[in-house]
Coordinates of C-alpha atoms in Angstrom, one line a residue:
X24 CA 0.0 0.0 0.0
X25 CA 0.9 3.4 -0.1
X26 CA 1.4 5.9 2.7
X27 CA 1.7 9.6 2.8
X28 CA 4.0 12.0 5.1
X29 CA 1.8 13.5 6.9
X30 CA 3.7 16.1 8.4
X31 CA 5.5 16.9 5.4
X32 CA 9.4 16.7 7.3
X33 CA 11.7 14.1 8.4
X34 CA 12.9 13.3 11.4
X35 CA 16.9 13.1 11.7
X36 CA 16.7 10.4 14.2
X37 CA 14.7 8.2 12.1
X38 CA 16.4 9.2 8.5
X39 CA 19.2 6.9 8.8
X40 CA 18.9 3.8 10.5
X41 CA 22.1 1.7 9.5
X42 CA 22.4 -1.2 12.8
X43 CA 19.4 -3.1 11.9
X44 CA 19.9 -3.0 8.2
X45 CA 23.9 -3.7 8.0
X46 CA 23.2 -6.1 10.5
X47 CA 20.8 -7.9 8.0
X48 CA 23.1 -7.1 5.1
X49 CA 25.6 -9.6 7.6
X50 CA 23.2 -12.4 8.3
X51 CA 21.9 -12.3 4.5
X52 CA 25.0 -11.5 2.3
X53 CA 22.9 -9.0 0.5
X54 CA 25.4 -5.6 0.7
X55 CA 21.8 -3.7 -0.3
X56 CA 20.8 -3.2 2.7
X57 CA 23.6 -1.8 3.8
X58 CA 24.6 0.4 1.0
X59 CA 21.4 2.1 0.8
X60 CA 21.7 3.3 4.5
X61 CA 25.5 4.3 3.3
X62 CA 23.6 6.0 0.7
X63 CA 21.4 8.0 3.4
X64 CA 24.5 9.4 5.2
X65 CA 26.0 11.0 2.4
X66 CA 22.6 12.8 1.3
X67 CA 22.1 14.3 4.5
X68 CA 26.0 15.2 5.0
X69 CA 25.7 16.9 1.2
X70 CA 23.0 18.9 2.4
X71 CA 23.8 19.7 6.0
X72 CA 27.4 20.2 5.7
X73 CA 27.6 17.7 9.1
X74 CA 31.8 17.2 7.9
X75 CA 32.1 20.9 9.2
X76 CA 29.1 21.3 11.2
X77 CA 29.0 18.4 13.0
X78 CA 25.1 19.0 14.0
X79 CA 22.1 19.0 12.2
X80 CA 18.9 20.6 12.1
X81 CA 16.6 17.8 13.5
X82 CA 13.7 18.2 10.5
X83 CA 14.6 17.4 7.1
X84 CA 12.9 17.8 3.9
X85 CA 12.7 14.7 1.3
X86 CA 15.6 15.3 -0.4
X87 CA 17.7 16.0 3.1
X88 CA 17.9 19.5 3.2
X89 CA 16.8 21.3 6.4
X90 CA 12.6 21.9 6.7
X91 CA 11.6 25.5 6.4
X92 CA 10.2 25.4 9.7
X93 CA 10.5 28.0 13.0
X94 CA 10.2 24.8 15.4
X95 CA 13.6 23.6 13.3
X96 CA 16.7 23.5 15.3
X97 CA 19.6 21.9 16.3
X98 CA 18.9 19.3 19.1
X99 CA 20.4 16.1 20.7
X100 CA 16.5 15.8 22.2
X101 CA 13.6 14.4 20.4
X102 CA 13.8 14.1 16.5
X103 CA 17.7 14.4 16.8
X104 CA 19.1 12.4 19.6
X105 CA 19.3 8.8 17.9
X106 CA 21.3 10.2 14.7
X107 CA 24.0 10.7 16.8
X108 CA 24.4 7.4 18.9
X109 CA 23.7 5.6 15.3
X110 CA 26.8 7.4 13.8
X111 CA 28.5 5.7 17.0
X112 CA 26.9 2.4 16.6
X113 CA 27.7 2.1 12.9
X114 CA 31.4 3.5 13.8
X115 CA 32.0 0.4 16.2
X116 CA 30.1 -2.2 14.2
X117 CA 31.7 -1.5 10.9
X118 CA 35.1 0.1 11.5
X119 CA 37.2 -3.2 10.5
X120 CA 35.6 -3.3 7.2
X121 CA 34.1 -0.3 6.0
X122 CA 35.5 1.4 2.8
X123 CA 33.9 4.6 3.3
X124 CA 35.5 6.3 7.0
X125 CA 32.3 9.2 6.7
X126 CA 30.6 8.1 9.5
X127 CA 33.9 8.2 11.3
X128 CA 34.7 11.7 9.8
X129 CA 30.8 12.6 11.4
X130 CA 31.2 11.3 14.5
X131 CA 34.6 13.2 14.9
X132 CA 33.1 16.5 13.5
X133 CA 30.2 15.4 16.3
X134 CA 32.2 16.1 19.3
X135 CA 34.3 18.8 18.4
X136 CA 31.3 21.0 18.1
X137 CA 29.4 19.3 21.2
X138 CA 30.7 21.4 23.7
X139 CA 29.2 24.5 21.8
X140 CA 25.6 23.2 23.3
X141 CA 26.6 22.9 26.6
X142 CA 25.6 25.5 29.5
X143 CA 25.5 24.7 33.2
X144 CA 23.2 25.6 35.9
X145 CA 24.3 26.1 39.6
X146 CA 21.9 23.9 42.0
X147 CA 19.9 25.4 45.1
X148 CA 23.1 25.4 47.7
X149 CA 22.9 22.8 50.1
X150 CA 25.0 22.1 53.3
X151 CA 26.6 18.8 54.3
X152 CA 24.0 17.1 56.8
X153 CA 21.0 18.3 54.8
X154 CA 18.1 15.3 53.5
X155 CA 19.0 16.2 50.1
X156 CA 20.9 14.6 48.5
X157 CA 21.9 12.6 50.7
X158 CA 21.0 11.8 54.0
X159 CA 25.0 11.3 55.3
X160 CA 28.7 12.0 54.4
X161 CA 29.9 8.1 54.2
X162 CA 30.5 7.2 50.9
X163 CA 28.5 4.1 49.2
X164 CA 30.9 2.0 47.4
X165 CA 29.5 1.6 43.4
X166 CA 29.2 -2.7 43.9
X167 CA 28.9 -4.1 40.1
X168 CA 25.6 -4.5 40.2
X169 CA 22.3 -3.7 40.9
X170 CA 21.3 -1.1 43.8
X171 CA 24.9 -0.2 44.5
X172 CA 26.1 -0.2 40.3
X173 CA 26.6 2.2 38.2
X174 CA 26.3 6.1 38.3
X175 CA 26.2 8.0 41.7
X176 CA 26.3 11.3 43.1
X177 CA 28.8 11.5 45.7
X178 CA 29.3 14.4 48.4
X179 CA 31.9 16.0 46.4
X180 CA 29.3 16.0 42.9
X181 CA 26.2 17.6 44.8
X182 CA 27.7 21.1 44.9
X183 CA 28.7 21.2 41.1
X184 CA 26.9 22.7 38.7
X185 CA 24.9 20.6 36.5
X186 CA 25.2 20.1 32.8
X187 CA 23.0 20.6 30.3
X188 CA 22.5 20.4 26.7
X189 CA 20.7 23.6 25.1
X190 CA 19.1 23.6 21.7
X191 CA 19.8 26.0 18.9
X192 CA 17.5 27.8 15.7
X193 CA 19.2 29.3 13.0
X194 CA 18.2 32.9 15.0
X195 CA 18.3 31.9 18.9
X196 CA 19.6 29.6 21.7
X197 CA 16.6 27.9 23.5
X198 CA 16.9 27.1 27.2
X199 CA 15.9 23.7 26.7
X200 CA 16.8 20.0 27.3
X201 CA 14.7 17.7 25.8
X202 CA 14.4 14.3 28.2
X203 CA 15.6 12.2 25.5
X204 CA 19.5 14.0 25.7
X205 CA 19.7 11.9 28.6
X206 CA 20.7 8.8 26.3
X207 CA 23.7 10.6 25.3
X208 CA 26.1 9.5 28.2
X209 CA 25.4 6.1 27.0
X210 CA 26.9 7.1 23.8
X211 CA 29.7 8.9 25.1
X212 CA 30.8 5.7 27.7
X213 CA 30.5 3.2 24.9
X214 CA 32.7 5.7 22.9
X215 CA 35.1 5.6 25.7
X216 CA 34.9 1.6 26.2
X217 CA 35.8 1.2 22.3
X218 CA 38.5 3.6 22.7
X219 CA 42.6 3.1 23.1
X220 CA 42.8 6.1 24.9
X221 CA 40.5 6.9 28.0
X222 CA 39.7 10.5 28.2
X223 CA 39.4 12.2 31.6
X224 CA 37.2 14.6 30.4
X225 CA 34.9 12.4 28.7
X226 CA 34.6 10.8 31.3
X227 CA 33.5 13.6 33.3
X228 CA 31.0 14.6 30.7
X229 CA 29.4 11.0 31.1
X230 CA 29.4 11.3 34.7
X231 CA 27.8 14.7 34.9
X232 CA 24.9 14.4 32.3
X233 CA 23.3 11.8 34.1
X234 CA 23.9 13.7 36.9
X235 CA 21.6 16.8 35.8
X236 CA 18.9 14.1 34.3
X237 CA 18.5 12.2 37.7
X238 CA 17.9 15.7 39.5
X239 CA 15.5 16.7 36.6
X240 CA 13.6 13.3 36.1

């Protein structure tokens, strides 16, 4: 059957696709599937410059081009957020035998320009002793699992300022951070894992994220 777009614009997050279909392309021999989603990233770099940008406007028009909307804007939030991990995804999962390094040249471009979003936001100040957030000094050790695993928020974190993510038009900054940037320190740890070097400051930047988003959400 046929179908229509509706709303006339494309989402950036759901415009390229390439785990599920290269993964495919793997289990069936049949390079298509693949290729066409190679295909994808190239359109939308053509049109949206992303080698020197690094970020896109998150609403696209058919041929990839950016929608002549006023709700258009950069965002790691809804309609952009999944691009990003993607590039990541596809980095890691074809990086021994891909021809084409663009998605590598992306995902570089990516986080040299991902510190231009960033703006931090000093907490209400609270004193040692206080219920919030946390009821004592002593340290709880991280475990590996469960209750005690993964991220916390230790005494010496609470005073920080948090971190977040703001948006941008082609005309303003918006004070916003969509729910859905809280995904993005996933990204940025499984960049780390699959990396030689381990970066201090990415590090931090995965720590701190989740920080503001468990304070938030």
């Amino acid at each position: 059957c046929e179908t229509k777009n509706l709303a006339g614009f494309i989402s950036l997050a759901e415009a390229y696709v390439p785990i599920e279909w290269k993964y495919l392309a793997a289990l069936t021999t049949n390079c298509s599937y693949s290729i066409a989603q190679d295909r994808v990233l190239h359109v939308i770099n053509r049109s949206l410059n992303l080698e020197e940008n690094g970020l896109g406007m998150i609403m696209l028009t058919e041929e990839g081009k950016a929608f002549p909307s006023p709700q258009n804007r950069v965002s790691l939030g809804s309609r952009g957020d999944s691009f990003y991990e993607y590039l990541l995804k596809d980095l890691i999962f074809s990086a021994d035998v891909a021809e084409d390094k663009l998605t590598k040249k992306l995902w570089s471009s990516f986080r040299a320009k991902l510190p231009g979003l960033f703006a931090e936001g000093r907490p209400v100040d609270r004193t040692p002793g206080s219920s919030w957030p946390h009821k004592t000094r002593k340290e709880v050790p991280r475990g590996r699992s469960g209750a005690l695993g993964g991220w916390h928020e230790s005494w010496k974190d609470a005073p920080s300022p948090w971190l977040f993510l703001k948006e941008v038009t082609p005309h303003q900054t918006v004070p916003k951070m969509d729910h859905l940037v809280c995904f993005l320190p996933g990204a940025i740890a499984l960049e780390i894992f699959h990396s030689e070097k381990k970066s201090e400051v990415d590090l931090q930047l995965a720590h701190r994220l989740p920080q503001t988003c468990g304070h938030m959400y």
